[in-house]
PDB file of C-alpha atoms in Angstrom:
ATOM      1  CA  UNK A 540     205.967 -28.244 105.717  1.00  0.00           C
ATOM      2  CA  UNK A 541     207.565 -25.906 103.945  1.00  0.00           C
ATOM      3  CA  UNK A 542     211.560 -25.465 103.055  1.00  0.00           C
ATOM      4  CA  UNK A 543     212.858 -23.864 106.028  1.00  0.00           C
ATOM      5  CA  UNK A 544     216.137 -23.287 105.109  1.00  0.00           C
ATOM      6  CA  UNK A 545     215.116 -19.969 102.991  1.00  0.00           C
ATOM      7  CA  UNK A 546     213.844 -18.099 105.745  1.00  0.00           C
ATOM      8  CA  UNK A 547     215.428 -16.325 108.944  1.00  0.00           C
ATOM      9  CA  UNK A 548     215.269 -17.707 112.053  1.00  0.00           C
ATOM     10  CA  UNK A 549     212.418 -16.029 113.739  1.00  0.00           C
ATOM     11  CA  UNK A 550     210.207 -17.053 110.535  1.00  0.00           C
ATOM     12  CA  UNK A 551     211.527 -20.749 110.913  1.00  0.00           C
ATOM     13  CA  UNK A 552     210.411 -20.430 114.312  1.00  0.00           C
ATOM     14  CA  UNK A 553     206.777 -19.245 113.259  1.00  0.00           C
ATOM     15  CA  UNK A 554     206.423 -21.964 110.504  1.00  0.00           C
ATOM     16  CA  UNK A 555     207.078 -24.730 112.831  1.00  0.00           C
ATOM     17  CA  UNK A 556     204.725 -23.260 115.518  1.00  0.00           C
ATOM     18  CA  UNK A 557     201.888 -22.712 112.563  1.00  0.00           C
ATOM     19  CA  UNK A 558     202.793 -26.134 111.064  1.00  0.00           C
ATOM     20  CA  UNK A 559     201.441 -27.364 114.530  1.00  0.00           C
ATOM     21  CA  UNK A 560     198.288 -25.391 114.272  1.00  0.00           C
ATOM     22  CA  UNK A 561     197.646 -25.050 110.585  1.00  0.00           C
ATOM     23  CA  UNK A 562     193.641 -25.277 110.891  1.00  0.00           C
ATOM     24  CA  UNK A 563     193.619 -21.952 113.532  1.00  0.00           C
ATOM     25  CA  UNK A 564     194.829 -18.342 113.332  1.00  0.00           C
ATOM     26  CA  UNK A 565     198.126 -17.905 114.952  1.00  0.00           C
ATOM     27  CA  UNK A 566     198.879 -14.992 117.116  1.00  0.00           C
ATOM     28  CA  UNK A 567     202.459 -14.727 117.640  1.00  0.00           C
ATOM     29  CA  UNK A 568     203.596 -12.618 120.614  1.00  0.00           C
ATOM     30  CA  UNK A 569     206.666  -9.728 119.436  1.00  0.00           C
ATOM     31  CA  UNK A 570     206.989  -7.552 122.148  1.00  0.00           C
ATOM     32  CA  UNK A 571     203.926  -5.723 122.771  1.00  0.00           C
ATOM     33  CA  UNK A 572     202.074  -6.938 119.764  1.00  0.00           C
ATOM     34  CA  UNK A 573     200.042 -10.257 118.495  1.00  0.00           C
ATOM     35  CA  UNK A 574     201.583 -10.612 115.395  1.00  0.00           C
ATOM     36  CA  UNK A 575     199.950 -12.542 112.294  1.00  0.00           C
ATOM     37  CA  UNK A 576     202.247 -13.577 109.163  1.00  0.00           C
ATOM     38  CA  UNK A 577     201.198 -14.937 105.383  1.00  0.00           C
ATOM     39  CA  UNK A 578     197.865 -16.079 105.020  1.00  0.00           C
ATOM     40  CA  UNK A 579     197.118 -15.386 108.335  1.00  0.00           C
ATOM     41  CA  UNK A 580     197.179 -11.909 108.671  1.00  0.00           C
ATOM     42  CA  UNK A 581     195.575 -11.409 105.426  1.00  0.00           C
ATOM     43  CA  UNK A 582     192.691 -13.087 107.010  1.00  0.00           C
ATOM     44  CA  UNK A 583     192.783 -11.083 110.189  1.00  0.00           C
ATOM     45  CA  UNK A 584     193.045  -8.060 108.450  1.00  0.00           C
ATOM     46  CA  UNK A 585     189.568  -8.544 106.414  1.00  0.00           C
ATOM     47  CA  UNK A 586     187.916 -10.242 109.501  1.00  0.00           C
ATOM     48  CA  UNK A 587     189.039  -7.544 112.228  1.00  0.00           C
ATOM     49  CA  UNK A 588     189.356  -4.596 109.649  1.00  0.00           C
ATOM     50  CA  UNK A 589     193.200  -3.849 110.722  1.00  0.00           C
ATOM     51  CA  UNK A 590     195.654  -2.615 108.772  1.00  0.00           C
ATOM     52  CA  UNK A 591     197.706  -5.575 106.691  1.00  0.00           C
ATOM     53  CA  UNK A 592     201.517  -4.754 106.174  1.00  0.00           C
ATOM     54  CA  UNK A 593     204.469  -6.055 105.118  1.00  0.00           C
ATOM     55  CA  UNK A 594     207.570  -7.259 107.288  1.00  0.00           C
ATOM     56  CA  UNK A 595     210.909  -7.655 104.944  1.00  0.00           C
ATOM     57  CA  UNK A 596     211.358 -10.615 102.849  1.00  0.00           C
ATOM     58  CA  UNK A 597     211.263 -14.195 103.249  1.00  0.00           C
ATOM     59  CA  UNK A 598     212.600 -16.794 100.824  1.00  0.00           C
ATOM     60  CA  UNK A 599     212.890 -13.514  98.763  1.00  0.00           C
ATOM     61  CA  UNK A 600     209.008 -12.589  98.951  1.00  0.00           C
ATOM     62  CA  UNK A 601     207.503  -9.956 101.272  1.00  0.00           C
ATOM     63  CA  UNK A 602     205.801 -11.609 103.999  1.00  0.00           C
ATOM     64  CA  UNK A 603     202.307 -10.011 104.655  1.00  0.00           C
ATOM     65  CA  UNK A 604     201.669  -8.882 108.330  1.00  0.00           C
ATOM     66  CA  UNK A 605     199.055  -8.129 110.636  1.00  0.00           C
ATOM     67  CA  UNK A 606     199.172  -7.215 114.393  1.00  0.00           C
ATOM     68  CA  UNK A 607     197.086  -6.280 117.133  1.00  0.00           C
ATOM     69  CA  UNK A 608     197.908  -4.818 120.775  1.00  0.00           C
ATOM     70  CA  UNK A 609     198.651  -7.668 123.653  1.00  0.00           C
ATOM     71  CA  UNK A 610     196.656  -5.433 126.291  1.00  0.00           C
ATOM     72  CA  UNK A 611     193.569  -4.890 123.616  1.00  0.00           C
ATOM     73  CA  UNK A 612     193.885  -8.841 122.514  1.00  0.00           C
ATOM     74  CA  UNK A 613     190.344 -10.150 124.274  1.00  0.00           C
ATOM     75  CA  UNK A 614     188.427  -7.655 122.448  1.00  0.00           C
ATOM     76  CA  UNK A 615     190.106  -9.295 119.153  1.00  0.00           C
ATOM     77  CA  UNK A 616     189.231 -12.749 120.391  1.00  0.00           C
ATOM     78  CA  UNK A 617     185.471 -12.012 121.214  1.00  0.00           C
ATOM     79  CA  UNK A 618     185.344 -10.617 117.731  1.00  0.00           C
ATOM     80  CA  UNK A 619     186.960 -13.561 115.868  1.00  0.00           C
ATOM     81  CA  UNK A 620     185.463 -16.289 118.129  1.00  0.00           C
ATOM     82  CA  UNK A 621     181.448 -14.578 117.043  1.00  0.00           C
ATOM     83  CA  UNK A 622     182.616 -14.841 113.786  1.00  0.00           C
ATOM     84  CA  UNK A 623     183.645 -19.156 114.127  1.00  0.00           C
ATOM     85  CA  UNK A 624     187.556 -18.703 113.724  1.00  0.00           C
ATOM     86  CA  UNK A 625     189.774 -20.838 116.535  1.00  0.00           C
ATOM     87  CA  UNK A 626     193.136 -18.720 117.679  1.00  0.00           C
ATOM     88  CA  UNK A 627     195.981 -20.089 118.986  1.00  0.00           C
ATOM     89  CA  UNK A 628     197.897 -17.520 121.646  1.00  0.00           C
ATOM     90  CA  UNK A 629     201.552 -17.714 121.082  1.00  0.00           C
ATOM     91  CA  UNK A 630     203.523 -16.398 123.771  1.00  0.00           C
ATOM     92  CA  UNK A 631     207.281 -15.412 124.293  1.00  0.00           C
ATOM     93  CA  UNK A 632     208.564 -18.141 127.307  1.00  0.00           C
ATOM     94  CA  UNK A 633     212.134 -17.596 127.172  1.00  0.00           C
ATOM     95  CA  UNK A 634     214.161 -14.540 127.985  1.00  0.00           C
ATOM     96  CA  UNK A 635     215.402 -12.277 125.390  1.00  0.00           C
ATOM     97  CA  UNK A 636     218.342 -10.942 127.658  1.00  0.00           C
ATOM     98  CA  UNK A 637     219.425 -14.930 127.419  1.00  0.00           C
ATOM     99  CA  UNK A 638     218.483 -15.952 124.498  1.00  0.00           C
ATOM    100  CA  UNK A 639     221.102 -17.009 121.252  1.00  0.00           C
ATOM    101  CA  UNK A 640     218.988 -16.446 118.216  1.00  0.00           C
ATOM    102  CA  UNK A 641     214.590 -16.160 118.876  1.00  0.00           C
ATOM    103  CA  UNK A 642     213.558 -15.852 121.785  1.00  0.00           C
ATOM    104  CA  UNK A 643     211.735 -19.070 122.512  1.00  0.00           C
ATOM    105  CA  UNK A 644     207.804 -19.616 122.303  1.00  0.00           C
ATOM    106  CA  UNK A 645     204.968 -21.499 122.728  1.00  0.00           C
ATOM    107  CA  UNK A 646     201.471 -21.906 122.528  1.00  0.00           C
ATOM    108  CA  UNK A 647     199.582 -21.770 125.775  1.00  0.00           C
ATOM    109  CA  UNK A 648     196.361 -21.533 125.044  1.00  0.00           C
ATOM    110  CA  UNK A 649     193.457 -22.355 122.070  1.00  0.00           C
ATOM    111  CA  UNK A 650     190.693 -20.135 121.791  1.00  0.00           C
ATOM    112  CA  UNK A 651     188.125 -22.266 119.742  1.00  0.00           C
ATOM    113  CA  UNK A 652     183.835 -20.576 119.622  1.00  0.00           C
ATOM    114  CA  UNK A 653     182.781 -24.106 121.381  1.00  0.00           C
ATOM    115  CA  UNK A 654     185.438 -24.555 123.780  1.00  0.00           C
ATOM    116  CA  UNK A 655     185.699 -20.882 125.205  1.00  0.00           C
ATOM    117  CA  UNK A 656     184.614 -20.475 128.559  1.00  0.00           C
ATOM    118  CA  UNK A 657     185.700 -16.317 129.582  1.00  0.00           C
ATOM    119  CA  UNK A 658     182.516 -15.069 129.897  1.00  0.00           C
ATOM    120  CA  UNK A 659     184.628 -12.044 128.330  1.00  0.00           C
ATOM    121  CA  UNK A 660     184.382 -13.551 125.129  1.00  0.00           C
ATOM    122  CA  UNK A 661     180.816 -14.568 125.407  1.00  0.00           C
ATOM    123  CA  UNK A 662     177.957 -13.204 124.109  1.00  0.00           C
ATOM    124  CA  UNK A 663     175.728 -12.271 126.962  1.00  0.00           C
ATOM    125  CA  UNK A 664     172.886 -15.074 128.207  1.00  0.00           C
ATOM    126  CA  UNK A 665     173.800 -17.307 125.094  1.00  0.00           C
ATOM    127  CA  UNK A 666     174.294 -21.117 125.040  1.00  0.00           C
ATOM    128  CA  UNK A 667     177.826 -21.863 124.075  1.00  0.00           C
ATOM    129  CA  UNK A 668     177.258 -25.369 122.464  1.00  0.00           C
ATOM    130  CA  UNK A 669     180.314 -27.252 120.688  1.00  0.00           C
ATOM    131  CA  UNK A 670     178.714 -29.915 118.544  1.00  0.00           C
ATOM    132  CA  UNK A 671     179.590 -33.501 116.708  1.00  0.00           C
ATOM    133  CA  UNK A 672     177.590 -35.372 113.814  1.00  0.00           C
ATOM    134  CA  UNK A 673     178.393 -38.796 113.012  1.00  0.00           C
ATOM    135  CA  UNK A 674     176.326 -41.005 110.649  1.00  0.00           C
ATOM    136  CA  UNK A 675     176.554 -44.501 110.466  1.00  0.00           C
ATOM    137  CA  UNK A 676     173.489 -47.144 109.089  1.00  0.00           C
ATOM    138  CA  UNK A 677     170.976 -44.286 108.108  1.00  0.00           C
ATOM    139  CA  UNK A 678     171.192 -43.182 111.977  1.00  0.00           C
ATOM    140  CA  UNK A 679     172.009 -39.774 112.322  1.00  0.00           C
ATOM    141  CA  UNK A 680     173.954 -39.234 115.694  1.00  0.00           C
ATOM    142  CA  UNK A 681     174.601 -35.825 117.472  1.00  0.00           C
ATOM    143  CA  UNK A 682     176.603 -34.704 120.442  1.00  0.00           C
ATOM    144  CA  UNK A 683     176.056 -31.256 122.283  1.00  0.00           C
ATOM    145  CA  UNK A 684     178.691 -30.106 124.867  1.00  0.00           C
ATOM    146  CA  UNK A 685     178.103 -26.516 126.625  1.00  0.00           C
ATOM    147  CA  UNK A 686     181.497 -25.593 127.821  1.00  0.00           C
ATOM    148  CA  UNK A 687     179.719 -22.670 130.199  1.00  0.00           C
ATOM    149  CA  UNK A 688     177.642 -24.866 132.226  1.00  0.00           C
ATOM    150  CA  UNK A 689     179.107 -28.629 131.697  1.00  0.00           C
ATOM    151  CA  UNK A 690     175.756 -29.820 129.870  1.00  0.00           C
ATOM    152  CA  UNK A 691     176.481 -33.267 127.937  1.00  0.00           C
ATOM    153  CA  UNK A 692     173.616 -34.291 125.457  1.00  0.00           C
ATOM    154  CA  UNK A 693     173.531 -36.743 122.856  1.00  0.00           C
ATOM    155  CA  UNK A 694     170.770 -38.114 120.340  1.00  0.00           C
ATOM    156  CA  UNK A 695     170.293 -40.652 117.989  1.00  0.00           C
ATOM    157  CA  UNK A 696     167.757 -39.311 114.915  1.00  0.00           C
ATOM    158  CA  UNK A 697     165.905 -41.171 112.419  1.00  0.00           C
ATOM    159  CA  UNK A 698     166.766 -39.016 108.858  1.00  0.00           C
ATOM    160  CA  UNK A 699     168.803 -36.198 108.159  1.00  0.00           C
ATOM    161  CA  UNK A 700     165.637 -34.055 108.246  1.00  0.00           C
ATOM    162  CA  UNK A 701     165.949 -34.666 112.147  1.00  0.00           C
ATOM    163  CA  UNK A 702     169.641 -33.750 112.508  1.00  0.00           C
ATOM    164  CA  UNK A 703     168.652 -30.581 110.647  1.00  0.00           C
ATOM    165  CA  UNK A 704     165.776 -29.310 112.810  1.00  0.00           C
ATOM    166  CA  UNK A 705     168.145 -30.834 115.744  1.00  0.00           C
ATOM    167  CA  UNK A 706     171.233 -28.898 114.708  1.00  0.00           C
ATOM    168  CA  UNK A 707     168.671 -25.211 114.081  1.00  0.00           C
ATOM    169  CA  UNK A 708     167.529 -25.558 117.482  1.00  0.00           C
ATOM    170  CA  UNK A 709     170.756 -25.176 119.039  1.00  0.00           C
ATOM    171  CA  UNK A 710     172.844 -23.447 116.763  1.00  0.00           C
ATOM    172  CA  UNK A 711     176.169 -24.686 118.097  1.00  0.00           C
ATOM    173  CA  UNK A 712     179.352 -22.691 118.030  1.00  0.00           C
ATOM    174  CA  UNK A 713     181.488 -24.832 116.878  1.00  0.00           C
ATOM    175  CA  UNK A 714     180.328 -28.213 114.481  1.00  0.00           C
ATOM    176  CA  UNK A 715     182.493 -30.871 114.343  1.00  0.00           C
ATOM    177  CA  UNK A 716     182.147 -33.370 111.651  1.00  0.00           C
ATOM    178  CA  UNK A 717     184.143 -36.668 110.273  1.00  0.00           C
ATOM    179  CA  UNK A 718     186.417 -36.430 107.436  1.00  0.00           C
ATOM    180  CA  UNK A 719     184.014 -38.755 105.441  1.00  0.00           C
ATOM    181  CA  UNK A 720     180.832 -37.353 106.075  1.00  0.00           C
ATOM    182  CA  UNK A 721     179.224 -36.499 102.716  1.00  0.00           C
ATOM    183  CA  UNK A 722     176.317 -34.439 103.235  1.00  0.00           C
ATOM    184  CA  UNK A 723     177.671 -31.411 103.321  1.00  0.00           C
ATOM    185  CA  UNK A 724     174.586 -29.430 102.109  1.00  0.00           C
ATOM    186  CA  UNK A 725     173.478 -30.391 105.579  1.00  0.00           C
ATOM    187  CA  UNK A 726     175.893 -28.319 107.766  1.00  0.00           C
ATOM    188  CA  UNK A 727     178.018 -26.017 104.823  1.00  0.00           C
ATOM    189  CA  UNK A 728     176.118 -22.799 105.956  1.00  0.00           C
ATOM    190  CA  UNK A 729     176.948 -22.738 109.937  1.00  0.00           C
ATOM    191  CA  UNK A 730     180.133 -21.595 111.332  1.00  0.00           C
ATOM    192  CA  UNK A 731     182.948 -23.136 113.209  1.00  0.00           C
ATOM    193  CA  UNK A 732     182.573 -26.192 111.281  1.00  0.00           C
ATOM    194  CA  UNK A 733     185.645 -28.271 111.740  1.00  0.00           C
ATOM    195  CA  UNK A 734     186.691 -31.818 109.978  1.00  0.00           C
ATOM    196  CA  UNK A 735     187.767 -34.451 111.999  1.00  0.00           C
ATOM    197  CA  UNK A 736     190.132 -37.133 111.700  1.00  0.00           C
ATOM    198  CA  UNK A 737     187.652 -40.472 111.777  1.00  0.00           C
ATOM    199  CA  UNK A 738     189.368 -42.179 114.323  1.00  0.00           C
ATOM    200  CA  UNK A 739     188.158 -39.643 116.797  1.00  0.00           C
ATOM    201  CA  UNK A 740     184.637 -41.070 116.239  1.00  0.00           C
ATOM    202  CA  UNK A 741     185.728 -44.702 117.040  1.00  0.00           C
ATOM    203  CA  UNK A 742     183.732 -45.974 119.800  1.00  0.00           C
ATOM    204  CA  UNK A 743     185.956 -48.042 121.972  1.00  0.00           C
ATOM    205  CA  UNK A 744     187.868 -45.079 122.371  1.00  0.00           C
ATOM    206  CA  UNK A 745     184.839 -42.826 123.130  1.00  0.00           C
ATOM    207  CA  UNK A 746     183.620 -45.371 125.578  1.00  0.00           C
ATOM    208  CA  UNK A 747     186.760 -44.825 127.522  1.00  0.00           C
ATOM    209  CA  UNK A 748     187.317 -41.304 127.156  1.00  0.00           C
ATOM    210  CA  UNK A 749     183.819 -40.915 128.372  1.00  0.00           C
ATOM    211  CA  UNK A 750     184.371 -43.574 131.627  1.00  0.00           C
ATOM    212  CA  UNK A 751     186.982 -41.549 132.533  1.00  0.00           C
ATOM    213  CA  UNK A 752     184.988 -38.076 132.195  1.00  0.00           C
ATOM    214  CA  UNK A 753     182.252 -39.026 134.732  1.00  0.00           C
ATOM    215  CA  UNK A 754     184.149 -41.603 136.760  1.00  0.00           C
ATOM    216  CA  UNK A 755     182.947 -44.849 135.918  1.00  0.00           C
ATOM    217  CA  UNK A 756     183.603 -48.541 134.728  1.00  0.00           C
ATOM    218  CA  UNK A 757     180.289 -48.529 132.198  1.00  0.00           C
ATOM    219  CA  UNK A 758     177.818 -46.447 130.798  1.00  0.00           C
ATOM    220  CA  UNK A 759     175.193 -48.187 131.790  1.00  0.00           C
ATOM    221  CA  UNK A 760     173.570 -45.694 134.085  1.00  0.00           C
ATOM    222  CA  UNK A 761     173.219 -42.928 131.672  1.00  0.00           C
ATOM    223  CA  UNK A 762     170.995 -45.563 129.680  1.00  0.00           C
ATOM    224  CA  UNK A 763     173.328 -45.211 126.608  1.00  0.00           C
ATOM    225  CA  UNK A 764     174.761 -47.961 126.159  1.00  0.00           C
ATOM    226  CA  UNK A 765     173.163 -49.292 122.693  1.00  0.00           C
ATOM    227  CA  UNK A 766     173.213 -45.470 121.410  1.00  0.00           C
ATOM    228  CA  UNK A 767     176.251 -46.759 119.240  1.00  0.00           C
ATOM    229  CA  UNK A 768     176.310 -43.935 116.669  1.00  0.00           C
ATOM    230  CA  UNK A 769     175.864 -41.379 119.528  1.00  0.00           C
ATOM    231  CA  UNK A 770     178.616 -42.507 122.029  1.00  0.00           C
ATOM    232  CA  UNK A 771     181.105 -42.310 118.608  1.00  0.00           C
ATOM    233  CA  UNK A 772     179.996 -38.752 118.232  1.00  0.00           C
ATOM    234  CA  UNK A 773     179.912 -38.139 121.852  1.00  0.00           C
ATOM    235  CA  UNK A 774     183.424 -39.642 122.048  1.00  0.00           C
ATOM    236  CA  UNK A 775     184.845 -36.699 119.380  1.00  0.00           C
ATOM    237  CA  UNK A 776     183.402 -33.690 121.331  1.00  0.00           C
ATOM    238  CA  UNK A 777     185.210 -34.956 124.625  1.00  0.00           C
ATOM    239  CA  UNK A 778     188.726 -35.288 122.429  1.00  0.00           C
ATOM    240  CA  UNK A 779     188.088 -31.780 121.103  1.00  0.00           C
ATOM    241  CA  UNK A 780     187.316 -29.997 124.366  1.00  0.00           C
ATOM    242  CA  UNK A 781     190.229 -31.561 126.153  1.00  0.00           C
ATOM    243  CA  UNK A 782     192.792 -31.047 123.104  1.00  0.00           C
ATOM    244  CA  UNK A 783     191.581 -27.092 123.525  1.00  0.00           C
ATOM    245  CA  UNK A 784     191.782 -26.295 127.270  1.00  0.00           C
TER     246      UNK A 784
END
């Protein structure tokens, strides 16, 4: 993280909140406004064509700024979510009459292009499919999750050629992949792609994670139950939706 100590105390309070979040746009409630700081807002200006300012100086530099309305915010969401960016909604929780230095905040909610289910943010009569690839023994696994409807699918494929035509059939939202996947000419052009830790692929832990999504002591009702490679990727989608509800 970076040196704290050079910066005031509402920025030291935004660093530690964006250290948490680091791989999603932050959107830091001030007042009537969404705020977006450093690297953040320059992104949100280019992606949302809004203006990008400056706010003082931290550790000496001016710190680029970007902002959009709290009561227009959705319509910013929709837009960024179509485009494959995650948001994290930072909100003020503590009350400024009370408060001894910033007032305190938190972040209540993750807008991610797989995991959102406001049909405000959806495109109309559109799938809206969070995906996982794992690939283990020349067996190409993949996970489909539609957070709209509940739909759970998984497949095992023989080749990568499979995956593909797999994957351009359902054109997920979101594409979650591990950290040591290396075929990335496979996936490089869709968006949402996020890298995953590989322990979120392990399969023991998918196994349970997945027991305890549909109530049950095995999976050997679903007929799944040798679909190794699938359960691991399987296992990764659950983590994800649950870490962003």
């Amino acid at each position: 993280m970076t040196n704290l100590d050079s910066h005031t105390p509402m920025m030291q309070q935004y660093l530690r909140l964006k250290a948490e979040h680091p791989e999603v746009l932050l959107f830091y409630r001030m007042g009537d406004f969404y705020e977006l700081f450093f690297d953040d807002a320059k992104k949100a200006a280019r992606l949302l064509d809004i203006s990008l300012t400056k706010r003082g100086k931290s550790a000496g530099e001016p710190i680029p700024m970007a902002g959009v309305p709290y009561h227009a915010v959705e319509g910013y969401l929709a837009k960024l979510v179509n485009l494959g960016e995650s948001v994290a909604i930072c909100e003020q929780i503590g009350d400024p009459a009370t408060s001894k230095g910033p007032v305190e905040r938190k972040v209540v909610r993750i807008v991610t292009p797989g995991t959102v289910s406001d049909e405000a943010l959806l495109p109309e009569r559109q799938d809206n499919l969070v995906a996982s690839i794992y690939v283990e023994n020349g067996i190409y696994a993949l996970a489909l999750l539609d957070m709209t409807s509940g739909r759970f699918l998984i497949n095992e494929l023989p080749s990568r050629e499979s995956l593909s035509a797999e994957l351009q059939r359902a054109q997920p939202a979101e594409l979650l992949y591990p950290e040591t996947f290396s075929e990335m000419d496979l996936i490089e052009h869709y968006k949402g792609l996020r890298r995953r830790p590989i322990w979120e692929f392990e399969l023991v832990t998918a196994i349970n994670l997945l027991n305890r999504q549909f109530g049950t002591q095995d999976l050997k009702g679903f007929g799944v139950e040798k679909s190794i490679v699938a359960l691991c990727a399987a296992g990764c989608v659950l983590q994800y939706a649950k870490e962003t509800q």
